[in-house]
PDB file of C-alpha atoms and ligand atoms in Angstrom:
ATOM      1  CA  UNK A   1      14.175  10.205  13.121  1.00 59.00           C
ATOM      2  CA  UNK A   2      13.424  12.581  15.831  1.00 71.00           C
ATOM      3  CA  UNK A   3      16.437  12.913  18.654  1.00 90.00           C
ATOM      4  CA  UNK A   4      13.617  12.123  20.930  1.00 97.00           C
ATOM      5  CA  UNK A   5      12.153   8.953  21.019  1.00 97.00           C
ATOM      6  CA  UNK A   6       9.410   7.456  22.979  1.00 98.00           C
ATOM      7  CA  UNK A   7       8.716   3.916  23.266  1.00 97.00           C
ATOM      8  CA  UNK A   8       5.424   3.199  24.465  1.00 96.00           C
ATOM      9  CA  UNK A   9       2.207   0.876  25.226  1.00 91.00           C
ATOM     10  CA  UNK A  10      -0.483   3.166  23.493  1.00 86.00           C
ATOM     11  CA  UNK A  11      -2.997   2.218  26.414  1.00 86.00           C
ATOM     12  CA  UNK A  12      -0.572   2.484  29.367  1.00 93.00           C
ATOM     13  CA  UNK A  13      -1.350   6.125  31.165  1.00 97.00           C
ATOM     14  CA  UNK A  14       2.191   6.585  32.145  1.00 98.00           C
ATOM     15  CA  UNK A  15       3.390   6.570  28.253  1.00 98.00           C
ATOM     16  CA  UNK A  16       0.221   8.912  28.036  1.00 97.00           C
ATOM     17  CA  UNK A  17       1.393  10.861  31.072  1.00 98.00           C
ATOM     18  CA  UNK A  18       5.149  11.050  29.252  1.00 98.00           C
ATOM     19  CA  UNK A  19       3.613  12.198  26.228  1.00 98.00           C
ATOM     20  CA  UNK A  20       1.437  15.235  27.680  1.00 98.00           C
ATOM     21  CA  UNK A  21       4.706  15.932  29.324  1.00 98.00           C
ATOM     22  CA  UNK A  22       6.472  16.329  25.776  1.00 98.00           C
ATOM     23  CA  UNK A  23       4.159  18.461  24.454  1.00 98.00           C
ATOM     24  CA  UNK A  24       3.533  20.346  27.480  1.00 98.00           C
ATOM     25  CA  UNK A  25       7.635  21.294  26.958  1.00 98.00           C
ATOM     26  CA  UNK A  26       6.971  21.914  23.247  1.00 97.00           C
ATOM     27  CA  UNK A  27       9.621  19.048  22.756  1.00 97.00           C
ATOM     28  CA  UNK A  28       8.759  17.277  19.495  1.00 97.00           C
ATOM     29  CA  UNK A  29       9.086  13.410  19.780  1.00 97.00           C
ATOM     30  CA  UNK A  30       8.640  10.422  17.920  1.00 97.00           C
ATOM     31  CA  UNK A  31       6.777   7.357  19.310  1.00 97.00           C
ATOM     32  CA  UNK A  32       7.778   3.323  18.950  1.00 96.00           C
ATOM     33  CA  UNK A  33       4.785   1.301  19.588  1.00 94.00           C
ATOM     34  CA  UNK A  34       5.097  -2.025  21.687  1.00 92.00           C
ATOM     35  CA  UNK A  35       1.227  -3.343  21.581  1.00 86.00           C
ATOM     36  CA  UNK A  36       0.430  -6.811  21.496  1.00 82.00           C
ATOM     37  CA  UNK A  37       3.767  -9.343  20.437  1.00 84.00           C
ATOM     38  CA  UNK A  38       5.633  -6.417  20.166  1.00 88.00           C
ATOM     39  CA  UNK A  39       5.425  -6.071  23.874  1.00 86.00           C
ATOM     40  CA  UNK A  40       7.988  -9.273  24.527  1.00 87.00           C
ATOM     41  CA  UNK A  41      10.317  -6.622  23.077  1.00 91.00           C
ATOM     42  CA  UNK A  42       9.734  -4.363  26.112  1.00 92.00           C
ATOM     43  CA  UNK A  43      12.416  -6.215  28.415  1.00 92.00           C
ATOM     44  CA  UNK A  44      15.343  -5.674  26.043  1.00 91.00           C
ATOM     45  CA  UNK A  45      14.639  -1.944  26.627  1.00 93.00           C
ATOM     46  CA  UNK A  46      15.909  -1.436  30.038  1.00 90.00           C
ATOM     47  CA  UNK A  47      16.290  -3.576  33.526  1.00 90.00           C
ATOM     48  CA  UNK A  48      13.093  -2.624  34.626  1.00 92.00           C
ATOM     49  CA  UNK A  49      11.392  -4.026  31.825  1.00 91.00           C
ATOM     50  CA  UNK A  50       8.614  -1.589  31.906  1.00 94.00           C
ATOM     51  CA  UNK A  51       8.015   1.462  29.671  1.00 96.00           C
ATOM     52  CA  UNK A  52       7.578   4.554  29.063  1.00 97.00           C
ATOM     53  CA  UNK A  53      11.190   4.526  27.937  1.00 97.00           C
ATOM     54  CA  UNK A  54      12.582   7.856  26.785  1.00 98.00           C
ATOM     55  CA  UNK A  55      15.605   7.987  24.212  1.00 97.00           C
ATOM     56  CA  UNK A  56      17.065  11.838  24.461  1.00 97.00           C
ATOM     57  CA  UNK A  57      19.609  13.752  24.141  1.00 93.00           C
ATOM     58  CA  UNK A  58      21.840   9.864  23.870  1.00 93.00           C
ATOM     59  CA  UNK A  59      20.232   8.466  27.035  1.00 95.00           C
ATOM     60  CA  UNK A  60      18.080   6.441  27.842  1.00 96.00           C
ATOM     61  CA  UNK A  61      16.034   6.688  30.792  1.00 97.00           C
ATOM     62  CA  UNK A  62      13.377   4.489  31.854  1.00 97.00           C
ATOM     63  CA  UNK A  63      10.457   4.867  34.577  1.00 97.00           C
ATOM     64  CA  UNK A  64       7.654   8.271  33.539  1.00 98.00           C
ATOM     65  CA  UNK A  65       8.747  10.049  37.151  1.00 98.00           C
ATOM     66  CA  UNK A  66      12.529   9.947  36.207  1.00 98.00           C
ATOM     67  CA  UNK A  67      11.630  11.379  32.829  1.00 98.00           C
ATOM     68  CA  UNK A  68      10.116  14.154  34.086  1.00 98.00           C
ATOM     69  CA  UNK A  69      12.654  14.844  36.664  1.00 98.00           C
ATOM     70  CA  UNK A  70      15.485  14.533  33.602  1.00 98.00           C
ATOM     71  CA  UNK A  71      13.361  16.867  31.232  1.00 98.00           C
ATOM     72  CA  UNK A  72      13.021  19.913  34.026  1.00 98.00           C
ATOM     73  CA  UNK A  73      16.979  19.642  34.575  1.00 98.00           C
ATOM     74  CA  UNK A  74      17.426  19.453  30.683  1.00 97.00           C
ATOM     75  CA  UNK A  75      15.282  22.179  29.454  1.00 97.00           C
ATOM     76  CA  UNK A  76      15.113  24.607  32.411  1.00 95.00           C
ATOM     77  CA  UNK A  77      13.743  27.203  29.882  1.00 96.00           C
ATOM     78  CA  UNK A  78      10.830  25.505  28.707  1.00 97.00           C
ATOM     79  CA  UNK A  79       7.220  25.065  30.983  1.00 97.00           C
ATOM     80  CA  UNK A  80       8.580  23.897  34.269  1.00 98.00           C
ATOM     81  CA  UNK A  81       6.791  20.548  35.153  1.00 98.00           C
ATOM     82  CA  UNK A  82       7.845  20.922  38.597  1.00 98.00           C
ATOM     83  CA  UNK A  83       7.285  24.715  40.616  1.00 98.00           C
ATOM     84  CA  UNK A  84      10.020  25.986  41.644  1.00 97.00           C
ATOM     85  CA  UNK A  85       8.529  27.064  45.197  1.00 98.00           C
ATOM     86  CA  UNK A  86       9.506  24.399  47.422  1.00 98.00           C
ATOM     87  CA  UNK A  87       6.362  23.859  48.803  1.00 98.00           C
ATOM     88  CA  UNK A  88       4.428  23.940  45.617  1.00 98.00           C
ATOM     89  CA  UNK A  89       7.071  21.540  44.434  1.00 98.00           C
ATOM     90  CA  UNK A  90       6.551  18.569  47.175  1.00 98.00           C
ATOM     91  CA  UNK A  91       2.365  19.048  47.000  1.00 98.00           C
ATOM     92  CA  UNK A  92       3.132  18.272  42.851  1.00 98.00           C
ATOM     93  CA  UNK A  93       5.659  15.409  43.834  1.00 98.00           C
ATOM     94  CA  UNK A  94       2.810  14.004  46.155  1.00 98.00           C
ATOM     95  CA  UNK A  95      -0.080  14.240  43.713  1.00 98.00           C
ATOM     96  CA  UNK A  96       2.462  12.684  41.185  1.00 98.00           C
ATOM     97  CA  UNK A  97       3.218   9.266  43.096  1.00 98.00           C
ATOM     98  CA  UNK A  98      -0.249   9.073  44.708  1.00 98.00           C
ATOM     99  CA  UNK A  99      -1.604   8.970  40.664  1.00 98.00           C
ATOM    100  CA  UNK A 100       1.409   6.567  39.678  1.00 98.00           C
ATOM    101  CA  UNK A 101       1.314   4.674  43.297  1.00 97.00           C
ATOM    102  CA  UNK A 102      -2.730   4.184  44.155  1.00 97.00           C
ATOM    103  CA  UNK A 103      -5.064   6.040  41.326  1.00 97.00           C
ATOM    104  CA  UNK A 104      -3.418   3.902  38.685  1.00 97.00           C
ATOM    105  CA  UNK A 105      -4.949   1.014  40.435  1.00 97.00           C
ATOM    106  CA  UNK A 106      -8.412   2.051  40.555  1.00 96.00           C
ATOM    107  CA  UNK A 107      -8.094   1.853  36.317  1.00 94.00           C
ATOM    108  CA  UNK A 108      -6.456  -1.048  36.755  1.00 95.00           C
ATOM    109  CA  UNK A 109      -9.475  -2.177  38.565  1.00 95.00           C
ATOM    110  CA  UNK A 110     -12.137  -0.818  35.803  1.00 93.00           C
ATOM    111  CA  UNK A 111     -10.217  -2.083  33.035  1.00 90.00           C
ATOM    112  CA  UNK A 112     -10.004  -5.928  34.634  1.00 92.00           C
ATOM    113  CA  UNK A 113     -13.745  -5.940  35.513  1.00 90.00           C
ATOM    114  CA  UNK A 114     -15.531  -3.611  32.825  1.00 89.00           C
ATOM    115  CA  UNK A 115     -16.285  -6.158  29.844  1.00 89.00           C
ATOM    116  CA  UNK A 116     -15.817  -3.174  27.417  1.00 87.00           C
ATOM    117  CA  UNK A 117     -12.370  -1.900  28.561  1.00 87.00           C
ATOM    118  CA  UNK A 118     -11.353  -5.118  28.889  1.00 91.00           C
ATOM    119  CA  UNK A 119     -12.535  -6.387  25.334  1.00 89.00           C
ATOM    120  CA  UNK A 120     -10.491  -3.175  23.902  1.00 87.00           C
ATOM    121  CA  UNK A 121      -7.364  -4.416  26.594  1.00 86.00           C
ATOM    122  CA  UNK A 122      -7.560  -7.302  24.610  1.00 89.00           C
ATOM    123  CA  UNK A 123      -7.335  -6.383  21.707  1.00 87.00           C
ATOM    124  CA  UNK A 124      -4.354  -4.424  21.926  1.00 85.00           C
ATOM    125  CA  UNK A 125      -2.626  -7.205  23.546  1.00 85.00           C
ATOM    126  CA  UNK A 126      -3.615  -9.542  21.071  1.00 86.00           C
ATOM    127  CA  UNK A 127      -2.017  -7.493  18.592  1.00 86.00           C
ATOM    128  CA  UNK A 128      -0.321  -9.418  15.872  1.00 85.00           C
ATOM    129  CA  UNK A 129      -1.302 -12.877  17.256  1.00 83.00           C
ATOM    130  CA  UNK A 130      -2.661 -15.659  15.285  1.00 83.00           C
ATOM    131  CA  UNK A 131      -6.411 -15.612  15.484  1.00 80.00           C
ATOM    132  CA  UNK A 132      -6.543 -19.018  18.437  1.00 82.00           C
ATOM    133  CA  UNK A 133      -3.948 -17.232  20.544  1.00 79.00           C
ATOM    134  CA  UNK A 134      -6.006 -13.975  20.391  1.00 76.00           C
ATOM    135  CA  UNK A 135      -9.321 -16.108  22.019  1.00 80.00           C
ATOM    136  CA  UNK A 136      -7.590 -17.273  25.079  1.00 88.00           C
ATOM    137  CA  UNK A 137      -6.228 -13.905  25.443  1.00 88.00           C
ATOM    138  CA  UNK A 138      -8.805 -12.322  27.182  1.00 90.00           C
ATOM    139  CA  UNK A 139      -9.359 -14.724  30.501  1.00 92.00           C
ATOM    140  CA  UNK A 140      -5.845 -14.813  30.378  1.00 91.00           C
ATOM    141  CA  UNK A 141      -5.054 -10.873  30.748  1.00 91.00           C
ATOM    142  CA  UNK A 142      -8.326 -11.082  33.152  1.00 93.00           C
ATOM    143  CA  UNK A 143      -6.699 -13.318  35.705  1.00 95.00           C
ATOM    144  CA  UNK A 144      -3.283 -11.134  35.385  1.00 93.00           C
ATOM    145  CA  UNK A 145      -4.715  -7.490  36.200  1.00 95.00           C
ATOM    146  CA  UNK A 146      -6.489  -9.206  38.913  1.00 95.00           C
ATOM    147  CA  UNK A 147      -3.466 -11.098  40.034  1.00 96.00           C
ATOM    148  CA  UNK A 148      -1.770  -7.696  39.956  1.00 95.00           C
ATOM    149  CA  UNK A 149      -4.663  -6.002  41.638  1.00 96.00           C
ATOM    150  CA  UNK A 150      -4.849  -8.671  44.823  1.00 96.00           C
ATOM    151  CA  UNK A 151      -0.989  -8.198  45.018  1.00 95.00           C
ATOM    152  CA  UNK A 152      -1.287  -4.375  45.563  1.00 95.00           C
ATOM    153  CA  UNK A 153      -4.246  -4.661  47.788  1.00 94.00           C
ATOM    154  CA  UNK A 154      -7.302  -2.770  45.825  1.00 94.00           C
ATOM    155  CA  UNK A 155      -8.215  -6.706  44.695  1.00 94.00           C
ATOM    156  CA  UNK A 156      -8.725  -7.540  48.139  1.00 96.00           C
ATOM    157  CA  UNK A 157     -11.512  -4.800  48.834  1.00 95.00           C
ATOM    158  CA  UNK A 158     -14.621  -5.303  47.644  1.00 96.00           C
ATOM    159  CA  UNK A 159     -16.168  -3.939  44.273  1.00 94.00           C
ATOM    160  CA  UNK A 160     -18.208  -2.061  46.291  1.00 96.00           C
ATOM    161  CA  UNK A 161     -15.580   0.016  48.518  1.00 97.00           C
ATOM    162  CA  UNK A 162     -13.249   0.443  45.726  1.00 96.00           C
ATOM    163  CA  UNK A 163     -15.821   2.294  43.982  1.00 96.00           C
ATOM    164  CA  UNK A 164     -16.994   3.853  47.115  1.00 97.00           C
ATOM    165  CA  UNK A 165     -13.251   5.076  47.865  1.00 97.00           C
ATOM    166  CA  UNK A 166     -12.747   6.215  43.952  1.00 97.00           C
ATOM    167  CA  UNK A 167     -15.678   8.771  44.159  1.00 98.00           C
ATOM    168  CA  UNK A 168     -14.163  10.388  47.477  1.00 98.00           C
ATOM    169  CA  UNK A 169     -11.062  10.657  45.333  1.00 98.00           C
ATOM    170  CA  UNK A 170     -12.954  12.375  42.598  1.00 98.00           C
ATOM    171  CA  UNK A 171     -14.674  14.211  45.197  1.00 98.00           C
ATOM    172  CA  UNK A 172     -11.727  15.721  46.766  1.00 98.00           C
ATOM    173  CA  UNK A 173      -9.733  16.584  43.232  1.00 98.00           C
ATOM    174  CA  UNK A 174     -13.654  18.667  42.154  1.00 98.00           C
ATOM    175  CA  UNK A 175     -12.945  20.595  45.347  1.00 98.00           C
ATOM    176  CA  UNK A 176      -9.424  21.185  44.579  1.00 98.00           C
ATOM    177  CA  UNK A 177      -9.864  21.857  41.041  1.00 98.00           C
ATOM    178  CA  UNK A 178     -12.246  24.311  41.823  1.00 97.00           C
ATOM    179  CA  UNK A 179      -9.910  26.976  43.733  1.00 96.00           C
ATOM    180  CA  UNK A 180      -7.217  27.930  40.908  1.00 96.00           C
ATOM    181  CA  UNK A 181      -8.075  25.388  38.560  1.00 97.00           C
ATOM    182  CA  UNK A 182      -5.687  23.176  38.943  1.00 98.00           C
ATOM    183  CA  UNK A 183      -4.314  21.288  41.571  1.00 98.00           C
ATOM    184  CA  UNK A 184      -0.933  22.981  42.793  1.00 98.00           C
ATOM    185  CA  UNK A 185      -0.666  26.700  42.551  1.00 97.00           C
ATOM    186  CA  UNK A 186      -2.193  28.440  39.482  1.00 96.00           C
ATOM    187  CA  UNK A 187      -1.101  26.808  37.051  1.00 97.00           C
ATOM    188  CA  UNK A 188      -0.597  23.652  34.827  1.00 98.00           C
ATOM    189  CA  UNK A 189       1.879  21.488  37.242  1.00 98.00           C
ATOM    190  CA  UNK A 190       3.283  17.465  36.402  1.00 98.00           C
ATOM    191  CA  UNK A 191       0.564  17.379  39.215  1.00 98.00           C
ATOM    192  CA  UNK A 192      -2.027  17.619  36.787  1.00 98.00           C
ATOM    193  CA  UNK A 193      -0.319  15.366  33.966  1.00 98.00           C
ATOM    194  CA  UNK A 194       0.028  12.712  36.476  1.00 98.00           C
ATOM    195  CA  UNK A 195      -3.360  12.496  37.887  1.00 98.00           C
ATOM    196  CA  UNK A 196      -5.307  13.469  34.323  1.00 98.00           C
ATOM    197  CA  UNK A 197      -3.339  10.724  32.744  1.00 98.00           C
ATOM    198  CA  UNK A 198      -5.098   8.437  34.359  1.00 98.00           C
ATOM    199  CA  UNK A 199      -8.447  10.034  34.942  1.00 98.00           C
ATOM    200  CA  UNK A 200      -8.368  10.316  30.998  1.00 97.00           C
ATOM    201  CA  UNK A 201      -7.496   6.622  30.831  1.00 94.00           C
ATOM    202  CA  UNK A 202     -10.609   5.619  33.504  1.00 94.00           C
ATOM    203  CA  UNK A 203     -12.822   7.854  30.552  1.00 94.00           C
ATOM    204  CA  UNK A 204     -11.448   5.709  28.085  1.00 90.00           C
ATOM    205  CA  UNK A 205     -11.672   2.679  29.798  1.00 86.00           C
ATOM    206  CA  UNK A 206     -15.318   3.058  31.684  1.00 89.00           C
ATOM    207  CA  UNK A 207     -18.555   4.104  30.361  1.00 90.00           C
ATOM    208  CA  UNK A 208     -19.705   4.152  34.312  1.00 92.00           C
ATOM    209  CA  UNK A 209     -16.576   6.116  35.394  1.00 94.00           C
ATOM    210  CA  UNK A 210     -16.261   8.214  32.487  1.00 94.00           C
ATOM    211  CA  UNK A 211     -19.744   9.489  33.247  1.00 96.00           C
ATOM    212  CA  UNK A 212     -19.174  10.180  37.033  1.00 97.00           C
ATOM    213  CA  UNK A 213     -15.890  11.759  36.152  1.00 98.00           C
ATOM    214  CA  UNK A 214     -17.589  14.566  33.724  1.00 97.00           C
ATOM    215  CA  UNK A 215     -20.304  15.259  36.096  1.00 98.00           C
ATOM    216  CA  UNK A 216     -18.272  17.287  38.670  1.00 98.00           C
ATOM    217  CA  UNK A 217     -18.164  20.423  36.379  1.00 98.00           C
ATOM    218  CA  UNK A 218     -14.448  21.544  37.787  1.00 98.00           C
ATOM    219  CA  UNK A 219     -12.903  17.916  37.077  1.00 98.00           C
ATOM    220  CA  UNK A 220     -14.664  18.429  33.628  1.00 98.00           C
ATOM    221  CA  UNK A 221     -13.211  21.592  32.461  1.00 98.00           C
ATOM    222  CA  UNK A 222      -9.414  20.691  34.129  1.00 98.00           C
ATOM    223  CA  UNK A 223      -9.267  17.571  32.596  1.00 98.00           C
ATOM    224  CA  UNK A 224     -10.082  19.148  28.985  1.00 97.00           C
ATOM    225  CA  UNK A 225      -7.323  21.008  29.599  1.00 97.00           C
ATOM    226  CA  UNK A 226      -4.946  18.792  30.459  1.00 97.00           C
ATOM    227  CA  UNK A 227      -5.834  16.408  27.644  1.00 92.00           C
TER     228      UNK A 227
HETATM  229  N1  GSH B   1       6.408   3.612  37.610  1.00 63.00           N
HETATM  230  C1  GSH B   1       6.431   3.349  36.187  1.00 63.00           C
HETATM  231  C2  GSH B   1       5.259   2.445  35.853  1.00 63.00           C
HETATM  232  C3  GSH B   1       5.317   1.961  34.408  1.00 63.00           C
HETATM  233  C4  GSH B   1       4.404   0.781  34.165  1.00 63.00           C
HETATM  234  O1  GSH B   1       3.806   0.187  35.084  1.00 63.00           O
HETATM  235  N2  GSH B   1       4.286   0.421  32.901  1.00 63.00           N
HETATM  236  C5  GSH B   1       3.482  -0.714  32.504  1.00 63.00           C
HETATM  237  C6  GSH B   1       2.527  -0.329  31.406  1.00 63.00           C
HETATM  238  S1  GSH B   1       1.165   0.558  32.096  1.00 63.00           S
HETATM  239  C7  GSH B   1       4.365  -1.782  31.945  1.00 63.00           C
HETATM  240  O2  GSH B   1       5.317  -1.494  31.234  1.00 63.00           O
HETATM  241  N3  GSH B   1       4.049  -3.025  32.227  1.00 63.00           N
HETATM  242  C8  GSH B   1       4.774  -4.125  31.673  1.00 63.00           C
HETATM  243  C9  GSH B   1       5.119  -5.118  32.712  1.00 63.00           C
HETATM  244  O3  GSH B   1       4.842  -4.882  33.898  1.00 63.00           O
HETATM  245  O4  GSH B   1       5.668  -6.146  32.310  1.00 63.00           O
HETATM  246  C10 GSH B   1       6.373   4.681  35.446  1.00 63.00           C
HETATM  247  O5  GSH B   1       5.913   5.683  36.010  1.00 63.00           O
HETATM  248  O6  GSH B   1       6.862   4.738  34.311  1.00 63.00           O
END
C-alpha cells in the first residue's frame, strides 16, 4: 500500500479538491472509499468525523484546508499550492474558504433539489443497503441536505435568489479567469483547486448549472484545466 492514503466520499468535492491537490504535487496516493454503509465508518477516522482524511508520512490529518497547508510545509519542492508572495497568498486563502465556506452550499443546494443529482446522491448513499432501506433513502437524504442548507442560511433564500446570487458568482470568477487565467497570479494556485472542485461537482451534479457554467468561455477553458 501506498505511504499515502486517502480516505474519501467519491462525491464529496473536498475529497475531490484533496485529490487534485495530490496530483497537482505529483504525490502518488491510494484512495479508501467510504460510500454508502461504509460511511458509519467515517467517525472512527478522526474527532471531526468528516473526511477527506489524509494518512502521510505516519499522520493523520483530517479537514481538506489542513491538508493542504501540511503538504506545502512537507514537500516545499514540489508545485507550491500556496504563492509564496504574501499577498498572492491571502487572495488564494480567501478564494479557498469562500469555495469550502459558501460555494459548497450552492451544490449543496442543486444536489438537494435537482431530481437527477439527487437520484445519483442516492445511490451512492445507498450503497451496500438492502434493497427496502435503499427506497426510503432518498426523502430521507432530501430532508437532511435541506436541513443542512436552512441551518447555514442558503435554505432560507428563495430558489430564485440562490440561483440569482450563483450566476453573479460565476459572473465574477469569468471576469477573473479571463485576466491570467486563473484566479491568483499566473498560475495554477489551491485557489483554483478549491473553487473548481466544486464548480466540477455543480457539472456533475446539474444539467441546468453544468450548462450555464460552460457557457462563459474563460470558466470553460480554466476549469478543463483544473480538472
Ligand atoms: N471543511 C471540511 C469539510 C469536509 C466535509 O464537509 N465533508 C463531508 C463530505 S462532503 C462529510 O464528511 N460529511 C459527513 C458528515 O458531515 O457527517 C474540509 O474541507 O475537509
Amino acid at each position: 500500500m501506498s505511504n499515502i492514503v486517502l480516505h474519501q466520499w467519491e462525491i464529496s468535492p473536498f475529497c475531490q479538491k484533496v485529490a487534485r491537490m495530490l496530483r497537482f504535487k505529483g504525490l502518488d496516493f491510494e484512495t479508501v472509499n467510504y460510500n454508502g454503509v461504509l460511511g458509519a465508518k467515517v467517525p472512527v477516522l478522526s474527532k471531526v468525523g468528516k473526511v477527506p482524511v489524509l494518512d502521510i508520512n505516519g499522520q493523520r490529518i483530517q479537514d481538506s484546508t489542513r491538508i493542504a497547508r501540511y503538504l506545502d510545509e512537507a514537500y516545499p519542492n514540489l508545485p507550491r499550492l500556496y504563492p509564496i508572495d504574501p499577498l498572492e497568498k491571502a487572495y488564494a486563502e480567501l478564494w479557498e474558504d469562500w469555495a469550502d465556506e459558501l460555494l459548497y452550499f450552492y451544490e449543496v443546494h442543486f444536489r438537494a433539489n435537482d431530481p437527477k443529482a439527487l437520484a445519483i446522491a442516492t445511490k451512492i448513499s445507498a450503497q451496500g443497503r438492502p434493497a427496502h432501506e435503499a427506497v426510503i433513502m432518498k426523502p430521507i437524504l432530501k430532508a437532511a441536505l435541506n436541513m443542512q442548507l436552512k441551518m447555514q442560511g442558503t435554505g432560507r433564500m428563495a430558489n430564485e435568489t440562490i440561483e440569482h446570487e450563483f450566476r453573479l458568482h460565476l459572473d465574477r470568477i469569468e471576469f477573473v479567469v479571463t485576466q491570467t487565467g486563473w484566479l491568483v497570479g499566473s498560475q495554477q494556485t489551491i485557489a483554483d483547486i478549491a473553487v473548481g472542485s466544486q464548480l466540477l461537482e455543480v457539472l456533475r451534479t446539474s444539467d441546468k448549472f453544468g450548462a450555464e457554467i460552460l457557457a462563459r468561455p474563460h470558466i470553460a477553458q480554466w476549469i478543463e484545466k483544473v480538472k
